[in-house]
Amino acid sequence: MTVDSYLFCPKDPSEYVARFTTESAAVSSLIETQPLDTAVPTCGDWDLAALVTHVGWVYRWAAVALRTAAMPERGAVSRPDSPDELHDWFTTSATDALDALHSVDPSAPTWHPFQPPQLAGFWLRRLTHETTIHLLDAQLTCSMTPDIDAGMASDGIDEYLTVALPRVLSGEGVTAPTTTLHIHCTDVDGEWLIVPSADGLVITREHAKGDAALRGPAAALFAGLWGRQEAANEIDIAGDADVAASWLAIGGN
């Protein structure tokens, strides 16, 4: 995959820290107020307990990768022994991830399973958007209306396209579309063109014509690209609707 430029944190790092702190606390609050066996409609067969365990596990896994600069060994990351432990386990997971982010120089080496350079600064942005999309899952599960900052959602779209999407498309049995797609935020800055090539995706941040275009508020586009169509009904499609549908069907967890 190639992109026209790549920055680990296009926004000030303090914005990611603030968003991570606020949204991980919101997830923690839901654990205390909602039945943990509630099915999560946007995440296959997961219930709320499985969703929260996944997010907390990612936090702990990233913290180990940050501190050791290596792929965490099997068994290095614990899971809660019972639902009664989930709240405290998750809260500790978020604190541990934030402590690791603060304690490691962003230019230090790390390990992660994505394409960008193996540098510690990668993790702050990745964990922030991981939290945002799964808080959205939890809020939809609990019949709450997600409230995603438009500027952060635009950054989340960029992170999805340049980080998450290539990994999803590398999965077994996943076929990448051969068509081009233009994405255009209507409420904040943010435009991208996706062009498949023999070497993977070529992503440019520009106003350009694709076989199809997705236009709408950044939060709706962010949700839709991640496959959360329940929060993406404000997206307008131009051009070939089948092309747009093929890209929106990819999603991700």
One Martini backbone bead per residue (centre of mass of N, CA, C, O) as a GRO file, in nm:
protein
  253
    1MET     BB    1   0.098   0.034   0.020
    2THR     BB    2   0.009   0.373  -0.066
    3VAL     BB    3   0.077   0.713   0.030
    4ASP     BB    4   0.118   1.059   0.027
    5SER     BB    5   0.107   1.037   0.346
    6TYR     BB    6   0.244   0.994   0.695
    7LEU     BB    7   0.094   1.019   1.021
    8PHE     BB    8   0.054   0.926   1.332
    9CYS     BB    9  -0.028   1.240   1.449
   10PRO     BB   10  -0.203   1.490   1.314
   11LYS     BB   11  -0.266   1.549   1.591
   12ASP     BB   12  -0.253   1.633   1.893
   13PRO     BB   13  -0.179   1.416   2.139
   14SER     BB   14  -0.382   1.535   2.351
   15GLU     BB   15  -0.639   1.458   2.191
   16TYR     BB   16  -0.608   1.153   2.214
   17VAL     BB   17  -0.593   1.131   2.518
   18ALA     BB   18  -0.869   1.258   2.576
   19ARG     BB   19  -1.037   1.058   2.410
   20PHE     BB   20  -0.946   0.799   2.544
   21THR     BB   21  -1.031   0.871   2.833
   22THR     BB   22  -1.333   0.930   2.781
   23GLU     BB   23  -1.412   0.659   2.626
   24SER     BB   24  -1.315   0.449   2.830
   25ALA     BB   25  -1.502   0.557   3.055
   26ALA     BB   26  -1.766   0.498   2.903
   27VAL     BB   27  -1.730   0.196   2.893
   28SER     BB   28  -1.709   0.152   3.198
   29SER     BB   29  -1.995   0.259   3.263
   30LEU     BB   30  -2.156   0.041   3.103
   31ILE     BB   31  -2.079  -0.202   3.279
   32GLU     BB   32  -2.252  -0.091   3.534
   33THR     BB   33  -2.551  -0.049   3.360
   34GLN     BB   34  -2.529  -0.315   3.181
   35PRO     BB   35  -2.594  -0.602   3.040
   36LEU     BB   36  -2.345  -0.838   2.950
   37ASP     BB   37  -2.554  -1.028   2.762
   38THR     BB   38  -2.578  -0.828   2.545
   39ALA     BB   39  -2.619  -0.802   2.227
   40VAL     BB   40  -2.401  -0.721   1.944
   41PRO     BB   41  -2.503  -0.633   1.627
   42THR     BB   42  -2.202  -0.529   1.510
   43CYS     BB   43  -2.047  -0.822   1.640
   44GLY     BB   44  -2.198  -1.069   1.587
   45ASP     BB   45  -2.162  -1.294   1.874
   46TRP     BB   46  -2.139  -1.071   2.062
   47ASP     BB   47  -2.124  -0.939   2.370
   48LEU     BB   48  -2.054  -0.701   2.594
   49ALA     BB   49  -1.829  -0.861   2.732
   50ALA     BB   50  -1.667  -0.928   2.473
   51LEU     BB   51  -1.615  -0.642   2.382
   52VAL     BB   52  -1.463  -0.540   2.635
   53THR     BB   53  -1.247  -0.758   2.634
   54HIS     BB   54  -1.122  -0.684   2.367
   55VAL     BB   55  -1.033  -0.397   2.436
   56GLY     BB   56  -0.864  -0.464   2.688
   57TRP     BB   57  -0.671  -0.657   2.542
   58VAL     BB   58  -0.553  -0.449   2.349
   59TYR     BB   59  -0.433  -0.268   2.562
   60ARG     BB   60  -0.241  -0.483   2.687
   61TRP     BB   61  -0.095  -0.564   2.430
   62ALA     BB   62   0.020  -0.280   2.369
   63ALA     BB   63   0.177  -0.243   2.633
   64VAL     BB   64   0.373  -0.474   2.582
   65ALA     BB   65   0.483  -0.375   2.308
   66LEU     BB   66   0.595  -0.108   2.418
   67ARG     BB   67   0.790  -0.227   2.650
   68THR     BB   68   0.937  -0.461   2.450
   69ALA     BB   69   0.943  -0.438   2.133
   70ALA     BB   70   0.734  -0.688   2.102
   71MET     BB   71   0.573  -0.963   2.061
   72PRO     BB   72   0.350  -1.099   2.239
   73GLU     BB   73   0.320  -1.357   2.427
   74ARG     BB   74   0.173  -1.623   2.508
   75GLY     BB   75   0.003  -1.518   2.802
   76ALA     BB   76   0.073  -1.203   2.856
   77VAL     BB   77  -0.245  -1.170   2.847
   78SER     BB   78  -0.510  -1.106   3.034
   79ARG     BB   79  -0.823  -1.219   3.164
   80PRO     BB   80  -1.111  -1.234   3.296
   81ASP     BB   81  -1.257  -1.472   3.516
   82SER     BB   82  -1.513  -1.277   3.548
   83PRO     BB   83  -1.771  -1.056   3.524
   84ASP     BB   84  -1.707  -0.917   3.804
   85GLU     BB   85  -1.407  -0.822   3.687
   86LEU     BB   86  -1.439  -0.636   3.435
   87HIS     BB   87  -1.426  -0.346   3.530
   88ASP     BB   88  -1.146  -0.346   3.669
   89TRP     BB   89  -0.992  -0.468   3.431
   90PHE     BB   90  -1.052  -0.243   3.226
   91THR     BB   91  -0.948   0.001   3.382
   92THR     BB   92  -0.659  -0.110   3.404
   93SER     BB   93  -0.606  -0.133   3.102
   94ALA     BB   94  -0.625   0.170   3.034
   95THR     BB   95  -0.407   0.267   3.230
   96ASP     BB   96  -0.176   0.094   3.116
   97ALA     BB   97  -0.174   0.211   2.831
   98LEU     BB   98  -0.122   0.506   2.912
   99ASP     BB   99   0.142   0.457   3.061
  100ALA     BB  100   0.294   0.342   2.817
  101LEU     BB  101   0.265   0.589   2.633
  102HIS     BB  102   0.419   0.785   2.836
  103SER     BB  103   0.698   0.598   2.874
  104VAL     BB  104   0.733   0.601   2.558
  105ASP     BB  105   0.898   0.680   2.295
  106PRO     BB  106   0.773   0.744   1.982
  107SER     BB  107   1.066   0.654   1.841
  108ALA     BB  108   1.046   0.387   1.940
  109PRO     BB  109   1.035   0.067   1.928
  110THR     BB  110   0.802  -0.179   1.801
  111TRP     BB  111   0.496  -0.376   1.780
  112HIS     BB  112   0.289  -0.459   1.487
  113PRO     BB  113   0.025  -0.575   1.243
  114PHE     BB  114   0.112  -0.341   1.053
  115GLN     BB  115   0.251  -0.131   0.802
  116PRO     BB  116   0.365   0.069   0.956
  117PRO     BB  117   0.600   0.169   1.134
  118GLN     BB  118   0.789   0.038   1.419
  119LEU     BB  119   0.650   0.270   1.622
  120ALA     BB  120   0.521   0.392   1.916
  121GLY     BB  121   0.343   0.632   1.797
  122PHE     BB  122   0.117   0.453   1.671
  123TRP     BB  123  -0.070   0.374   1.928
  124LEU     BB  124  -0.241   0.623   2.001
  125ARG     BB  125  -0.425   0.631   1.754
  126ARG     BB  126  -0.520   0.335   1.749
  127LEU     BB  127  -0.654   0.328   2.037
  128THR     BB  128  -0.853   0.554   1.995
  129HIS     BB  129  -1.015   0.425   1.751
  130GLU     BB  130  -1.082   0.162   1.891
  131THR     BB  131  -1.260   0.296   2.104
  132THR     BB  132  -1.466   0.445   1.929
  133ILE     BB  133  -1.593   0.201   1.773
  134HIS     BB  134  -1.671   0.038   2.042
  135LEU     BB  135  -1.846   0.249   2.169
  136LEU     BB  136  -2.049   0.251   1.946
  137ASP     BB  137  -2.137  -0.039   1.983
  138ALA     BB  138  -2.236  -0.003   2.276
  139GLN     BB  139  -2.442   0.223   2.223
  140LEU     BB  140  -2.619   0.069   2.023
  141THR     BB  141  -2.687  -0.162   2.219
  142CYS     BB  142  -2.810   0.074   2.433
  143SER     BB  143  -2.972   0.293   2.269
  144MET     BB  144  -2.756   0.499   2.186
  145THR     BB  145  -2.615   0.806   2.081
  146PRO     BB  146  -2.364   0.874   1.905
  147ASP     BB  147  -2.065   1.101   1.975
  148ILE     BB  148  -1.864   1.218   1.718
  149ASP     BB  149  -1.612   1.390   1.642
  150ALA     BB  150  -1.547   1.518   1.337
  151GLY     BB  151  -1.237   1.546   1.339
  152MET     BB  152  -1.184   1.259   1.453
  153ALA     BB  153  -1.336   1.107   1.230
  154SER     BB  154  -1.154   1.191   0.997
  155ASP     BB  155  -0.904   1.060   1.119
  156GLY     BB  156  -1.035   0.776   1.130
  157ILE     BB  157  -1.053   0.736   0.829
  158ASP     BB  158  -0.753   0.753   0.770
  159GLU     BB  159  -0.677   0.515   0.958
  160TYR     BB  160  -0.842   0.303   0.817
  161LEU     BB  161  -0.713   0.324   0.529
  162THR     BB  162  -0.390   0.302   0.631
  163VAL     BB  163  -0.432   0.053   0.848
  164ALA     BB  164  -0.686  -0.141   0.860
  165LEU     BB  165  -0.762  -0.218   0.567
  166PRO     BB  166  -0.507  -0.374   0.474
  167ARG     BB  167  -0.544  -0.597   0.690
  168VAL     BB  168  -0.821  -0.697   0.609
  169LEU     BB  169  -0.736  -0.764   0.304
  170SER     BB  170  -0.516  -0.990   0.409
  171GLY     BB  171  -0.721  -1.183   0.463
  172GLU     BB  172  -0.870  -1.470   0.455
  173GLY     BB  173  -1.108  -1.449   0.193
  174VAL     BB  174  -1.034  -1.156   0.101
  175THR     BB  175  -1.163  -0.926  -0.141
  176ALA     BB  176  -1.062  -0.678  -0.330
  177PRO     BB  177  -1.148  -0.426  -0.486
  178THR     BB  178  -1.118  -0.286  -0.837
  179THR     BB  179  -1.222  -0.017  -0.751
  180THR     BB  180  -1.303   0.318  -0.713
  181LEU     BB  181  -1.287   0.562  -0.429
  182HIS     BB  182  -1.466   0.834  -0.296
  183ILE     BB  183  -1.415   1.054  -0.010
  184HIS     BB  184  -1.649   1.296   0.160
  185CYS     BB  185  -1.653   1.544   0.375
  186THR     BB  186  -1.914   1.788   0.479
  187ASP     BB  187  -1.808   1.917   0.781
  188VAL     BB  188  -1.505   1.854   0.714
  189ASP     BB  189  -1.205   1.785   0.655
  190GLY     BB  190  -1.200   1.528   0.395
  191GLU     BB  191  -1.022   1.345   0.139
  192TRP     BB  192  -1.042   1.045  -0.075
  193LEU     BB  193  -0.851   0.807  -0.278
  194ILE     BB  194  -0.912   0.478  -0.406
  195VAL     BB  195  -0.651   0.268  -0.562
  196PRO     BB  196  -0.602  -0.011  -0.705
  197SER     BB  197  -0.317  -0.239  -0.715
  198ALA     BB  198  -0.062  -0.463  -0.744
  199ASP     BB  199   0.051  -0.333  -0.448
  200GLY     BB  200  -0.231  -0.225  -0.375
  201LEU     BB  201  -0.310   0.056  -0.216
  202VAL     BB  202  -0.395   0.385  -0.333
  203ILE     BB  203  -0.373   0.679  -0.126
  204THR     BB  204  -0.537   0.990  -0.157
  205ARG     BB  205  -0.558   1.341  -0.056
  206GLU     BB  206  -0.838   1.419  -0.254
  207HIS     BB  207  -1.004   1.564  -0.524
  208ALA     BB  208  -1.174   1.295  -0.689
  209LYS     BB  209  -1.263   1.058  -0.923
  210GLY     BB  210  -1.475   0.781  -0.899
  211ASP     BB  211  -1.683   0.517  -0.936
  212ALA     BB  212  -1.737   0.618  -0.643
  213ALA     BB  213  -1.920   0.799  -0.377
  214LEU     BB  214  -1.875   0.929  -0.045
  215ARG     BB  215  -2.110   1.132   0.139
  216GLY     BB  216  -2.061   1.305   0.458
  217PRO     BB  217  -2.039   1.286   0.763
  218ALA     BB  218  -1.773   1.178   0.934
  219ALA     BB  219  -1.916   0.984   1.134
  220ALA     BB  220  -2.067   0.819   0.916
  221LEU     BB  221  -1.819   0.729   0.753
  222PHE     BB  222  -1.672   0.587   0.978
  223ALA     BB  223  -1.894   0.381   1.039
  224GLY     BB  224  -1.933   0.264   0.751
  225LEU     BB  225  -1.641   0.160   0.700
  226TRP     BB  226  -1.664  -0.030   0.966
  227GLY     BB  227  -1.977  -0.151   0.932
  228ARG     BB  228  -2.181   0.072   1.078
  229GLN     BB  229  -2.482   0.127   0.941
  230GLU     BB  230  -2.657   0.228   1.186
  231ALA     BB  231  -2.453   0.510   1.172
  232ALA     BB  232  -2.486   0.568   0.822
  233ASN     BB  233  -2.756   0.729   0.702
  234GLU     BB  234  -2.593   1.005   0.587
  235ILE     BB  235  -2.504   0.870   0.334
  236ASP     BB  236  -2.397   0.953   0.010
  237ILE     BB  237  -2.437   0.822  -0.323
  238ALA     BB  238  -2.216   0.816  -0.601
  239GLY     BB  239  -2.263   0.645  -0.870
  240ASP     BB  240  -2.180   0.325  -0.811
  241ALA     BB  241  -2.352   0.138  -0.585
  242ASP     BB  242  -2.193  -0.133  -0.593
  243VAL     BB  243  -1.921  -0.017  -0.526
  244ALA     BB  244  -1.991   0.105  -0.256
  245ALA     BB  245  -2.089  -0.161  -0.126
  246SER     BB  246  -1.816  -0.316  -0.145
  247TRP     BB  247  -1.667  -0.126   0.056
  248LEU     BB  248  -1.876  -0.130   0.297
  249ALA     BB  249  -1.851  -0.454   0.340
  250ILE     BB  250  -1.577  -0.483   0.488
  251GLY     BB  251  -1.484  -0.339   0.735
  252GLY     BB  252  -1.445  -0.427   1.091
  253ASN     BB  253  -1.277  -0.496   1.429
   0.00000   0.00000   0.00000
